[in-house]
Coordinates of C-alpha atoms in Angstrom, one line a residue:
Chain E
M1 CA 3.4 -29.7 9.6
I2 CA 1.4 -28.2 6.7
E3 CA -0.4 -30.6 4.5
L4 CA -1.8 -29.6 1.1
R5 CA -4.5 -32.0 -0.2
N6 CA -5.5 -31.8 -3.8
L7 CA -4.9 -28.1 -3.8
T8 CA -5.9 -26.2 -7.0
K9 CA -5.6 -22.5 -7.6
Y10 CA -6.0 -20.8 -10.9
Y11 CA -6.4 -17.3 -12.2
P12 CA -8.4 -16.2 -15.2
V13 CA -6.2 -14.8 -17.9
N14 CA -7.0 -13.2 -21.2
N15 CA -7.7 -16.5 -23.0
G16 CA -8.6 -19.1 -20.5
I17 CA -7.1 -20.1 -17.2
R18 CA -3.6 -20.1 -15.7
Y19 CA -2.9 -22.7 -13.0
V20 CA -0.7 -21.8 -10.1
L21 CA -1.3 -25.1 -8.5
R22 CA -3.0 -28.0 -10.1
D23 CA -4.2 -30.8 -7.9
V24 CA -1.1 -30.6 -5.7
S25 CA -0.8 -32.8 -2.6
L26 CA 2.3 -32.6 -0.4
I27 CA 3.4 -32.3 3.1
I28 CA 5.7 -29.6 4.4
P29 CA 7.3 -31.0 7.6
S30 CA 7.7 -28.9 10.7
R31 CA 11.0 -27.3 11.7
T32 CA 12.4 -27.0 8.2
N33 CA 13.1 -23.7 6.5
L34 CA 11.6 -24.0 3.1
A35 CA 12.8 -22.1 0.1
V36 CA 10.2 -21.5 -2.6
L37 CA 11.8 -21.5 -6.0
G38 CA 10.3 -20.8 -9.4
P39 CA 10.6 -18.5 -12.4
N40 CA 8.8 -15.1 -12.3
G41 CA 5.1 -15.5 -12.5
S42 CA 5.1 -19.1 -11.4
G43 CA 3.0 -18.3 -8.4
K44 CA 5.4 -18.1 -5.5
S45 CA 3.7 -15.2 -3.9
T46 CA 0.3 -16.7 -4.5
F47 CA 1.5 -19.9 -2.8
L48 CA 2.4 -17.9 0.3
R49 CA -0.9 -16.1 0.2
L50 CA -2.7 -19.5 0.1
I51 CA -0.7 -20.9 3.0
G52 CA -1.2 -17.7 5.0
G53 CA -5.0 -17.8 4.4
A54 CA -5.1 -14.5 2.7
E55 CA -6.6 -16.0 -0.4
P56 CA -8.9 -19.0 -0.7
A57 CA -8.0 -22.0 -2.9
D58 CA -10.3 -22.9 -5.7
S59 CA -10.5 -26.5 -4.5
G60 CA -8.7 -28.7 -2.1
T61 CA -7.7 -28.0 1.5
I62 CA -4.7 -26.9 3.6
I63 CA -4.5 -28.7 6.9
T64 CA -2.2 -27.5 9.6
D65 CA -1.9 -27.3 13.4
E66 CA 0.6 -24.5 13.3
E67 CA 0.3 -20.8 13.8
I68 CA 1.1 -19.3 10.4
S69 CA 1.9 -15.6 9.9
W70 CA 0.4 -13.5 7.2
P71 CA 2.6 -13.2 4.1
L72 CA 5.3 -10.6 4.8
G73 CA 5.8 -8.7 1.6
L74 CA 6.6 -5.2 0.5
S75 CA 3.3 -4.4 -1.2
S76 CA 0.9 -5.7 1.4
G77 CA -0.2 -5.4 4.9
F78 CA -0.1 -1.6 5.4
Q79 CA -2.6 1.0 4.4
G80 CA -0.7 3.8 2.7
S81 CA -2.8 6.6 4.1
L82 CA -2.3 5.5 7.7
T83 CA 0.8 6.1 9.7
G84 CA 3.1 3.3 10.8
R85 CA 1.7 3.5 14.3
Q86 CA -1.9 3.4 13.1
N87 CA -1.2 0.4 11.0
I88 CA 0.3 -1.5 13.9
M89 CA -2.6 -0.5 16.1
F90 CA -4.9 -2.0 13.4
V91 CA -3.1 -5.3 13.5
C92 CA -3.3 -5.4 17.3
R93 CA -7.0 -4.6 17.1
I94 CA -7.9 -7.3 14.7
N95 CA -6.1 -9.8 16.9
G96 CA -7.9 -8.6 20.0
L97 CA -4.9 -7.5 22.0
D98 CA -5.5 -5.4 25.1
S99 CA -3.8 -2.1 25.6
N100 CA -0.9 -3.6 27.6
Q101 CA 0.0 -6.0 24.8
T102 CA -0.5 -3.3 22.2
S103 CA 1.9 -0.9 23.8
H104 CA 4.3 -3.8 24.2
V105 CA 4.1 -4.6 20.5
I106 CA 4.5 -1.0 19.6
D107 CA 7.6 -0.6 21.8
Q108 CA 9.1 -3.7 20.2
V109 CA 8.4 -2.5 16.7
I110 CA 9.9 0.9 17.4
N111 CA 13.0 -0.7 18.8
F112 CA 13.4 -3.0 15.8
T113 CA 12.6 -0.6 13.0
E114 CA 14.6 2.4 14.2
I115 CA 12.8 4.6 11.6
G116 CA 12.4 7.5 14.1
E117 CA 9.8 10.1 13.3
Y118 CA 8.7 8.2 10.3
F119 CA 6.8 5.9 12.6
D120 CA 4.1 8.6 12.9
M121 CA 4.0 9.5 9.2
P122 CA 1.9 7.9 6.5
I123 CA 3.2 4.6 5.1
S124 CA 3.0 6.1 1.6
T125 CA 6.0 8.3 2.5
Y126 CA 8.1 5.3 3.4
S127 CA 10.9 4.0 1.3
S128 CA 10.7 0.3 0.5
G129 CA 13.5 -0.4 3.0
M130 CA 11.5 1.3 5.8
R131 CA 8.4 -0.7 4.8
A132 CA 10.4 -3.9 5.0
R133 CA 11.7 -2.9 8.4
L134 CA 8.2 -2.2 9.7
C135 CA 6.7 -5.3 8.2
F136 CA 9.5 -7.5 9.6
G137 CA 9.5 -5.8 13.0
L138 CA 5.8 -6.2 13.4
S139 CA 5.8 -9.9 12.5
M140 CA 8.7 -10.6 14.9
A141 CA 6.7 -9.1 17.7
F142 CA 4.2 -11.9 17.4
E143 CA 4.8 -15.6 18.1
F144 CA 4.3 -17.7 15.0
D145 CA 5.3 -21.2 14.2
V146 CA 5.8 -20.4 10.5
Y147 CA 6.8 -17.1 9.0
L148 CA 6.0 -16.5 5.4
I149 CA 8.6 -14.1 3.9
D150 CA 8.2 -12.8 0.4
E151 CA 11.3 -11.1 -0.9
L152 CA 11.3 -8.9 2.2
T153 CA 15.0 -8.9 3.1
S154 CA 16.2 -8.1 -0.4
V155 CA 15.5 -4.4 -0.2
G156 CA 17.0 -3.5 3.1
D157 CA 20.4 -2.0 3.9
T158 CA 23.1 -3.9 5.7
I159 CA 21.9 -2.9 9.1
F160 CA 18.5 -4.3 8.4
K161 CA 19.9 -7.4 6.8
E162 CA 22.0 -8.1 9.9
K163 CA 19.1 -7.5 12.1
A164 CA 16.9 -9.8 10.1
K165 CA 19.7 -12.4 10.2
A166 CA 19.9 -12.2 13.9
A167 CA 16.1 -12.4 14.2
F168 CA 16.2 -15.5 12.0
E169 CA 18.8 -17.0 14.3
K170 CA 16.7 -16.3 17.3
I171 CA 13.5 -17.7 16.0
R172 CA 15.2 -20.8 14.6
K173 CA 14.6 -22.6 17.8
R174 CA 10.9 -22.1 17.9
A175 CA 9.7 -21.5 14.4
S176 CA 10.4 -22.1 10.7
L177 CA 10.4 -20.0 7.6
I178 CA 8.9 -20.3 4.2
F179 CA 11.0 -18.1 2.1
V180 CA 10.6 -16.6 -1.3
S181 CA 13.7 -14.9 -2.7
H182 CA 15.6 -14.7 -5.9
S183 CA 18.9 -14.5 -4.1
V184 CA 20.4 -18.0 -4.1
Q185 CA 22.9 -16.9 -1.5
T186 CA 20.2 -16.0 1.0
L187 CA 18.2 -19.1 0.4
K188 CA 21.3 -21.3 0.8
Q189 CA 22.1 -19.6 4.0
S190 CA 18.8 -19.9 5.7
C191 CA 16.9 -22.8 4.2
Q192 CA 17.2 -26.5 4.4
S193 CA 14.6 -27.7 2.0
A194 CA 13.1 -26.4 -1.2
L195 CA 9.8 -26.3 -3.1
F196 CA 10.0 -25.8 -6.8
L197 CA 6.9 -24.4 -8.5
R198 CA 6.3 -24.4 -12.2
D199 CA 3.4 -24.8 -14.6
G200 CA 1.0 -25.7 -11.8
M201 CA 3.2 -28.4 -10.3
A202 CA 5.1 -28.3 -7.0
D203 CA 8.0 -30.5 -6.2
Y204 CA 9.4 -30.8 -2.7
Y205 CA 13.1 -31.4 -2.2
P206 CA 14.3 -32.2 1.3
D207 CA 17.7 -31.0 0.4
I208 CA 18.0 -27.4 -0.7
D209 CA 21.1 -28.0 -2.9
E210 CA 19.2 -30.6 -4.9
G211 CA 16.3 -28.3 -5.3
L212 CA 18.5 -25.4 -6.4
E213 CA 20.3 -27.6 -8.9
V214 CA 17.0 -28.7 -10.5
Y215 CA 15.8 -25.2 -10.6
T216 CA 19.0 -23.9 -12.2
E217 CA 18.9 -26.5 -14.8
Y218 CA 15.2 -25.7 -15.5
I219 CA 16.0 -22.1 -15.9
Q220 CA 18.9 -22.7 -18.3
N221 CA 16.7 -24.9 -20.4
H222 CA 14.0 -22.4 -20.5
R223 CA 16.0 -19.3 -21.0
N224 CA 14.4 -18.5 -24.3
H225 CA 10.9 -18.5 -22.8
S226 CA 11.4 -17.0 -19.4
N227 CA 12.9 -13.8 -18.2
P228 CA 16.6 -14.0 -19.3
K229 CA 17.8 -11.8 -16.5
Q230 CA 16.7 -14.3 -13.9
G231 CA 18.4 -17.2 -15.6
A232 CA 21.6 -15.2 -16.1
K233 CA 22.0 -14.9 -12.3
H234 CA 23.0 -18.6 -11.9
I235 CA 25.4 -19.0 -14.8
P236 CA 29.1 -18.2 -14.2
K237 CA 30.2 -15.0 -15.9
K238 CA 32.7 -16.5 -18.2
I239 CA 30.3 -19.0 -19.7
L240 CA 27.7 -16.2 -20.0
T241 CA 29.8 -14.3 -22.4
Q242 CA 30.2 -17.4 -24.6
L243 CA 26.6 -18.1 -24.5
N244 CA 26.0 -14.7 -26.0
L245 CA 28.2 -15.5 -29.0
P246 CA 26.1 -16.7 -31.9
M247 CA 28.3 -19.7 -32.7
I248 CA 28.3 -21.6 -29.5
T249 CA 24.8 -22.2 -28.2
T250 CA 24.7 -25.9 -27.3
D251 CA 25.9 -27.2 -24.0
D252 CA 28.5 -29.7 -25.4
H253 CA 30.7 -26.9 -26.7
L254 CA 31.1 -25.4 -23.3
P255 CA 33.6 -27.9 -21.8
E256 CA 35.9 -27.7 -24.9
N257 CA 36.9 -24.2 -24.2
P258 CA 36.4 -23.7 -20.5
G259 CA 38.4 -20.6 -19.9
N260 CA 39.9 -17.6 -21.6
P261 CA 37.4 -16.5 -24.1
T262 CA 38.4 -13.7 -26.6
P263 CA 38.5 -10.5 -24.6
P264 CA 35.4 -8.6 -25.3
P265 CA 35.9 -5.2 -27.1
K266 CA 36.3 -2.4 -24.7
P267 CA 33.2 -0.2 -24.2
K268 CA 33.0 2.9 -26.3
W269 CA 33.6 5.4 -23.5
R270 CA 36.8 3.6 -22.6
R271 CA 38.1 3.8 -26.2
L272 CA 37.2 7.5 -26.3
A273 CA 38.9 8.2 -23.0
A274 CA 42.0 6.4 -24.2
K275 CA 42.0 8.6 -27.3
K276 CA 41.6 11.7 -25.3
A277 CA 44.4 10.8 -23.0
A278 CA 46.7 10.2 -26.0
R279 CA 45.7 13.5 -27.4
R280 CA 46.4 15.3 -24.2
K281 CA 49.8 13.6 -23.9
A282 CA 50.7 14.8 -27.4
R283 CA 49.6 18.3 -26.6
L284 CA 51.7 18.4 -23.5
E285 CA 54.8 17.3 -25.3
N286 CA 54.1 19.8 -28.0
N287 CA 53.9 22.5 -25.3
K288 CA 57.1 21.5 -23.7
S289 CA 58.9 21.6 -26.9
E290 CA 57.3 24.8 -28.2
I291 CA 57.2 27.1 -25.2
P292 CA 60.9 27.6 -24.9
S293 CA 61.6 27.8 -28.6
D294 CA 59.3 30.5 -29.9
G295 CA 57.6 31.8 -26.7
A296 CA 54.1 31.5 -28.3
P297 CA 52.6 28.6 -26.4
L298 CA 49.4 26.9 -27.5
T299 CA 47.7 27.7 -24.3
P300 CA 46.0 31.2 -24.1
P301 CA 47.5 33.8 -21.9
I302 CA 44.6 33.8 -19.4
A303 CA 45.0 30.1 -18.8
R304 CA 48.6 30.6 -18.2
K305 CA 48.1 33.4 -15.7
M306 CA 45.5 31.3 -13.9
A307 CA 47.9 28.4 -13.8
A308 CA 50.6 30.6 -12.3
K309 CA 48.2 31.8 -9.7
K310 CA 47.2 28.3 -8.9
A311 CA 50.8 27.3 -8.5
A312 CA 51.5 30.2 -6.2
R313 CA 48.5 29.3 -4.1
R314 CA 49.5 25.7 -3.9
K315 CA 53.0 26.8 -2.9
A316 CA 51.6 29.0 -0.1
R317 CA 49.4 26.2 1.1
L318 CA 52.3 23.8 1.1
E319 CA 54.4 26.2 3.1
K320 CA 51.6 26.7 5.6
A321 CA 51.1 23.0 5.9
M322 CA 54.8 22.6 6.5
S323 CA 54.8 25.3 9.3
E324 CA 51.8 23.6 10.8
G325 CA 53.4 20.3 10.5
A326 CA 56.4 21.8 12.3
S327 CA 54.3 23.1 15.1
D328 CA 52.6 19.8 15.2
G329 CA 55.9 18.1 15.5
A330 CA 56.8 20.4 18.4
S331 CA 53.8 19.1 20.3
P332 CA 53.4 15.5 19.4
A333 CA 49.9 15.8 20.7
S334 CA 48.0 13.2 18.9
P335 CA 46.6 12.2 15.5
K336 CA 43.3 13.5 16.9
A337 CA 44.5 17.1 17.1
R338 CA 45.8 16.8 13.6
K339 CA 42.5 15.5 12.4
M340 CA 40.7 18.3 14.1
A341 CA 42.9 20.8 12.4
A342 CA 42.3 19.2 9.1
R343 CA 38.6 19.4 9.7
K344 CA 38.8 23.0 10.6
A345 CA 40.7 23.7 7.4
A346 CA 38.1 21.9 5.4
R347 CA 35.4 23.9 7.0
Q348 CA 37.3 27.1 6.3
R349 CA 37.7 26.1 2.7
A350 CA 34.0 25.3 2.4
R351 CA 33.1 28.7 3.9
R352 CA 35.4 30.4 1.5
A353 CA 33.9 28.5 -1.4
L354 CA 30.5 29.5 -0.2
A355 CA 31.5 33.1 0.1
K356 CA 32.9 33.0 -3.5
T357 CA 29.5 31.8 -4.8
V358 CA 27.7 34.4 -2.9
T359 CA 29.8 37.5 -3.7
P360 CA 28.9 38.2 -7.4
P361 CA 25.4 39.5 -6.7
N362 CA 26.8 41.6 -3.8
D363 CA 29.2 43.2 -6.2
N364 CA 26.3 44.2 -8.5
Q365 CA 24.3 45.8 -5.7
P366 CA 26.1 49.1 -5.4
A367 CA 25.8 49.5 -9.2
N368 CA 22.1 49.3 -8.9
Chain M
M1 CA 15.3 -9.5 25.3
P2 CA 12.0 -8.7 23.8
T3 CA 9.4 -11.5 24.0
P4 CA 7.0 -12.1 21.2
I5 CA 3.3 -12.1 22.0
S6 CA 1.3 -15.1 21.0
I7 CA -1.9 -14.1 19.2
P8 CA -4.9 -15.0 21.4
K9 CA -7.6 -17.3 20.0
H10 CA -11.0 -16.0 19.4
S11 CA -14.3 -17.5 18.1
P12 CA -15.2 -16.6 14.6
W13 CA -17.9 -14.2 15.7
V14 CA -15.6 -12.4 18.1
T15 CA -13.0 -12.2 15.4
Q16 CA -15.4 -10.7 12.9
I17 CA -16.5 -8.1 15.4
L18 CA -12.9 -7.3 16.2
V19 CA -12.1 -6.9 12.5
I20 CA -15.1 -4.7 11.8
N21 CA -14.3 -2.6 14.8
A22 CA -10.7 -2.1 13.7
L23 CA -11.8 -1.3 10.1
F24 CA -14.4 1.2 11.5
K25 CA -11.7 3.0 13.5
R26 CA -9.4 3.0 10.5
E27 CA -12.3 4.6 8.5
V28 CA -12.7 7.3 11.1
T29 CA -9.0 8.1 11.2
T30 CA -8.6 8.3 7.4
R31 CA -11.8 10.4 7.0
F32 CA -11.1 12.8 9.8
G33 CA -7.4 12.6 9.8
Q34 CA -7.1 14.4 6.5
Y35 CA -8.9 17.4 7.7
R36 CA -8.3 19.3 10.9
L37 CA -12.0 19.7 11.6
G38 CA -13.3 16.3 10.4
L39 CA -16.5 16.2 12.3
F40 CA -17.1 19.8 11.6
W41 CA -17.0 19.3 7.9
M42 CA -19.2 16.3 8.2
L43 CA -21.9 18.6 9.6
V44 CA -21.2 21.7 7.6
E45 CA -21.3 20.1 4.2
P46 CA -25.1 19.4 4.3
L47 CA -25.6 22.7 6.0
I48 CA -24.0 24.7 3.2
S49 CA -26.0 23.0 0.5
V50 CA -29.1 23.6 2.6
I51 CA -28.3 27.3 2.9
V52 CA -27.5 27.7 -0.8
I53 CA -30.6 25.8 -2.0
G54 CA -32.8 27.3 0.7
V55 CA -31.9 30.8 -0.2
L56 CA -32.4 30.0 -3.9
I57 CA -35.7 28.3 -3.6
A58 CA -37.2 30.3 -0.8
T59 CA -36.4 33.8 -2.0
I60 CA -36.1 33.5 -5.7
A61 CA -38.8 31.0 -6.4
G62 CA -40.8 32.3 -3.5
K63 CA -42.1 28.9 -2.6
T64 CA -41.9 27.4 0.8
V65 CA -43.5 24.6 2.7
P66 CA -45.9 26.1 5.2
E67 CA -46.0 23.1 7.6
I68 CA -42.2 22.8 8.2
P69 CA -39.5 25.4 8.6
Y70 CA -37.9 25.1 5.1
A71 CA -34.3 24.6 6.4
F72 CA -35.3 21.6 8.5
F73 CA -37.4 20.2 5.6
L74 CA -34.3 20.4 3.4
L75 CA -31.9 19.1 6.0
L76 CA -34.0 16.0 6.8
G77 CA -34.3 15.1 3.1
K78 CA -30.6 15.7 2.6
L79 CA -29.5 13.5 5.5
M80 CA -31.8 10.7 4.4
L81 CA -30.4 11.0 0.9
N82 CA -26.8 11.1 2.2
V83 CA -27.2 7.9 4.2
F84 CA -28.2 6.2 1.0
K85 CA -25.8 7.8 -1.3
G86 CA -22.9 7.6 1.1
S87 CA -23.3 3.8 1.6
M88 CA -23.6 3.2 -2.1
S89 CA -20.6 5.3 -3.2
T90 CA -18.3 4.2 -0.4
G91 CA -19.3 0.5 -1.0
V92 CA -18.0 0.8 -4.6
R93 CA -14.5 1.4 -3.4
A94 CA -14.6 -0.6 -0.2
I95 CA -12.3 -3.4 -1.4
G96 CA -10.0 -1.2 -3.5
S97 CA -9.1 1.1 -0.6
N98 CA -8.6 -1.8 1.8
L99 CA -6.7 -4.1 -0.5
A100 CA -3.5 -4.0 1.5
L101 CA -5.3 -5.0 4.7
L102 CA -6.9 -8.1 3.1
V103 CA -3.5 -9.9 3.5
Y104 CA -4.4 -10.6 7.2
P105 CA -6.3 -13.9 7.1
T106 CA -9.0 -12.7 9.5
V107 CA -9.9 -9.7 7.4
Q108 CA -12.4 -10.7 4.9
P109 CA -13.7 -8.6 2.0
L110 CA -17.2 -8.4 3.4
D111 CA -15.9 -6.8 6.6
T112 CA -14.6 -3.9 4.7
F113 CA -18.1 -3.3 3.3
I114 CA -19.8 -3.7 6.7
A115 CA -17.4 -1.3 8.4
R116 CA -17.9 1.4 5.8
F117 CA -21.7 1.0 5.8
L118 CA -21.8 1.2 9.6
Y119 CA -19.7 4.3 9.4
E120 CA -22.2 6.0 7.1
L121 CA -25.1 5.1 9.3
V122 CA -23.5 6.2 12.5
M123 CA -22.4 9.5 11.0
S124 CA -25.8 10.3 9.6
L125 CA -27.5 9.4 12.8
I126 CA -25.1 11.7 14.8
A127 CA -25.8 14.5 12.3
F128 CA -29.5 14.0 12.6
V129 CA -29.5 14.0 16.4
L130 CA -27.3 17.1 16.4
F131 CA -29.4 19.0 13.9
S132 CA -32.6 18.0 15.7
V133 CA -31.3 19.2 19.1
V134 CA -30.1 22.5 17.6
G135 CA -33.4 22.9 15.7
M136 CA -35.5 22.4 18.9
W137 CA -33.2 24.8 20.7
L138 CA -33.9 27.3 18.0
G139 CA -37.6 26.9 18.5
I140 CA -38.7 24.3 15.9
T141 CA -41.3 22.0 17.4
L142 CA -40.7 18.4 16.4
S143 CA -43.2 15.7 17.3
L144 CA -41.1 13.0 18.9
A145 CA -43.9 10.5 19.2
N146 CA -43.1 8.9 15.9
L147 CA -39.4 9.0 16.2
H148 CA -39.2 5.3 15.6
I149 CA -40.6 5.8 12.1
V150 CA -37.8 8.2 11.4
L151 CA -35.4 5.7 12.6
V152 CA -36.9 2.9 10.4
C153 CA -36.8 5.3 7.4
F154 CA -33.1 5.9 8.0
L155 CA -32.5 2.1 8.3
I156 CA -34.4 1.3 5.2
S157 CA -32.6 4.0 3.1
W158 CA -29.4 2.8 4.5
L159 CA -30.1 -0.9 3.7
M160 CA -30.9 0.1 0.1
G161 CA -27.6 2.0 -0.1
C162 CA -25.8 -1.1 1.3
G163 CA -27.4 -3.4 -1.2
L164 CA -26.5 -1.1 -4.1
G165 CA -23.1 -0.6 -2.6
L166 CA -22.5 -4.3 -2.6
I167 CA -23.8 -4.8 -6.1
F168 CA -21.6 -2.0 -7.5
G169 CA -18.7 -3.0 -5.4
V170 CA -18.7 -6.4 -6.9
A171 CA -19.3 -5.0 -10.4
S172 CA -16.4 -2.5 -10.1
A173 CA -14.1 -5.4 -9.3
H174 CA -15.0 -6.7 -12.7
F175 CA -15.4 -3.5 -14.6
K176 CA -13.5 -0.3 -13.6
E177 CA -16.1 1.9 -15.3
V178 CA -18.7 1.3 -12.6
D179 CA -17.0 4.0 -10.5
K180 CA -18.0 6.7 -13.0
F181 CA -21.3 5.2 -13.7
V182 CA -22.3 5.4 -10.0
M183 CA -21.2 9.0 -9.9
L184 CA -23.5 9.8 -12.8
L185 CA -26.3 7.9 -11.2
T186 CA -26.1 9.8 -7.9
S187 CA -25.9 13.3 -9.2
P188 CA -29.6 13.7 -10.2
L189 CA -30.9 11.9 -7.0
M190 CA -31.5 15.2 -5.2
F191 CA -34.0 16.3 -7.7
I192 CA -35.9 13.1 -8.1
S193 CA -36.1 12.2 -4.4
A194 CA -38.3 15.1 -3.3
V195 CA -35.4 16.5 -1.3
I196 CA -35.9 20.2 -2.2
F197 CA -39.6 20.2 -2.7
P198 CA -42.6 18.4 -1.2
L199 CA -44.0 15.7 -3.4
S200 CA -47.5 17.3 -3.2
A201 CA -46.1 20.4 -5.0
L202 CA -45.8 18.4 -8.2
P203 CA -48.6 17.6 -10.7
T204 CA -50.2 14.3 -10.1
A205 CA -48.8 12.6 -13.2
Y206 CA -45.3 13.3 -12.1
Q207 CA -46.1 12.3 -8.5
Q208 CA -47.0 8.8 -9.8
V209 CA -43.6 8.6 -11.6
L210 CA -41.6 9.8 -8.6
L211 CA -43.3 7.3 -6.3
Y212 CA -41.3 4.6 -8.0
N213 CA -38.3 6.0 -6.3
P214 CA -38.2 4.3 -2.9
L215 CA -36.3 7.2 -1.4
V216 CA -39.3 9.5 -1.9
H217 CA -41.2 7.3 0.4
T218 CA -38.7 7.2 3.2
I219 CA -38.0 11.0 3.0
E220 CA -41.7 12.0 2.9
L221 CA -42.6 9.6 5.7
S222 CA -39.9 10.8 8.0
R223 CA -41.1 14.4 7.4
N224 CA -44.6 13.3 8.3
A225 CA -43.4 11.6 11.4
L226 CA -41.7 14.7 12.7
F227 CA -44.3 17.2 11.6
P228 CA -47.8 15.5 11.7
H229 CA -49.3 18.4 9.8
Y230 CA -47.2 17.7 6.8
A231 CA -49.6 15.8 4.5
I232 CA -48.7 12.7 2.6
D233 CA -51.0 10.3 0.9
A234 CA -49.6 7.5 -1.3
E235 CA -46.3 6.9 0.6
T236 CA -45.8 3.6 2.4
L237 CA -43.0 1.9 4.3
T238 CA -43.8 -1.4 2.6
Y239 CA -42.5 -0.5 -0.8
P240 CA -39.0 0.8 0.2
L241 CA -38.7 -2.1 2.6
M242 CA -39.4 -4.6 -0.2
V243 CA -36.9 -2.8 -2.4
S244 CA -34.2 -2.8 0.2
I245 CA -34.7 -6.5 0.9
V246 CA -34.5 -7.4 -2.8
V247 CA -31.5 -5.1 -3.4
L248 CA -29.6 -6.4 -0.3
A249 CA -30.3 -10.0 -1.1
T250 CA -29.1 -9.5 -4.7
G251 CA -26.0 -7.7 -3.4
L252 CA -25.2 -10.5 -0.9
M253 CA -25.8 -13.2 -3.5
L254 CA -23.5 -11.5 -6.0
F255 CA -20.9 -11.1 -3.3
R256 CA -21.1 -14.7 -2.3
G257 CA -20.8 -15.8 -5.9
N258 CA -17.7 -13.7 -6.5
R259 CA -16.1 -14.3 -3.1
N260 CA -13.0 -15.9 -4.4
F261 CA -12.6 -13.4 -7.1
L262 CA -12.8 -10.4 -4.7
S263 CA -10.2 -11.7 -2.3
Q264 CA -7.6 -12.1 -4.9
S265 CA -5.9 -9.3 -6.8

């Protein structure tokens, strides 16, 4: 259980003060995964930092008997000039682990992250996915009751996402999450309750669906003031196109024409492509009709020569393939052998291509 | 199946010591990690300036200090100045360069300062001991009876640097320009702290002015402690000690007042 008592946190801004939390009192029960919702800049990350003890509140207290992790985010926790290993050692040192435990943690992190030699390279050379892996792997090596996760899983590849999911499943029995993410899908999957932050207020919803509903509604009502991209995420696509039309802006028009809106004009490149295709077709037909009649085709002679060569080559290749196929048929060895042969051919082709690109300077050399 | 490790509980004092220790080691790795010969450069840097200045002053100007081998005279002053300057200028960026690590709840902003200050002190003392040993091996006679005064001089110069480092560190969190200002401030220090010349070589009127600089006191006193024949008259330990107390108290107070501001960003 985490209890906030009259918690206030504000930041100085250009003209005055901006409240993240204003005299907020609430109780976050144990064993519930909490989704923290709110528009950009509403203080979700600050909320995590407050809970994690990385930042002091301006007034009020946070009371808890649980072991809470530090906020796991992309931009924090690792010193860029140090290597991954050195950063992990730092965390072990500040927590007073002995060398046995330290090596245990390091082994575990190496196993989880799978970033190979990057583990001994400075963090500043990492991609954001690798940072996320390291941060996540490190926190999973420690036993916490509550994990604070700030948009960490949104950057990883599928492998990492699957691993994170498995890790969530595993810790579900002993720990809970407080989760900041803009992906509604992820939140719905892994959270049961929601906390909605806005304008210094915080509302707790025991049911995530209810929280998400309120949040979506709030976003729709405030689209003109807040980041439109974020609001757009939650509106079905069809309605979105209608909302963009200047005529229909109020909500009551929406149910009247629920479906088939006028098809939007095709993008410019598509129109151009269509025109080009039409032109080409016309030209082809022209050629067909003209070549036999007066023998002066529209295509230049070189192009024709090249086309002829190409056709010859293709024919040769086809024949070769046929003969190979025949031999293949003679020994119905396996699809594997065929695959190998195909690969070999590809390699040869590549080599030939390479040789082609290399030859011109060689031709010039004797002249010099 | 990997088992997670539960974080052991420590008392606040132990935690702080652990954190400072970790930050200290991080400081050592980053400073020495960039260069192959980290410690070597640490020692060579003052040596090079000593050689350059020594050659310039001793041969071109033709002036030396009769009581002390000039190289050691210069080295001592340079080390004393470095422990002050180093603490001050690293304190300015202490928070900025450890920002990412402040996310761990046990790492507090003051710890980053303390770790950096300790680093400067330890490195200067190591350099001092090494140079002294090498000097004695080369035949310079040092009087070791007053070694404690040298140590006190080091500590006082260091504390002044710490106080100013704290003040400027807090200031630079509010105004970015402080960084440049500190750089300007430190550049003439070598000439007004009696590092390259003995104070007695100056006209009396200028001596009076330079005596307002507390570093002149610590540098001259440490020379006197190691070479008893080196004459000093107006220098005392009391004045730099008072200055260091005042500066350090101001720095700590400013820090305390801005504690919340410093840990957020």
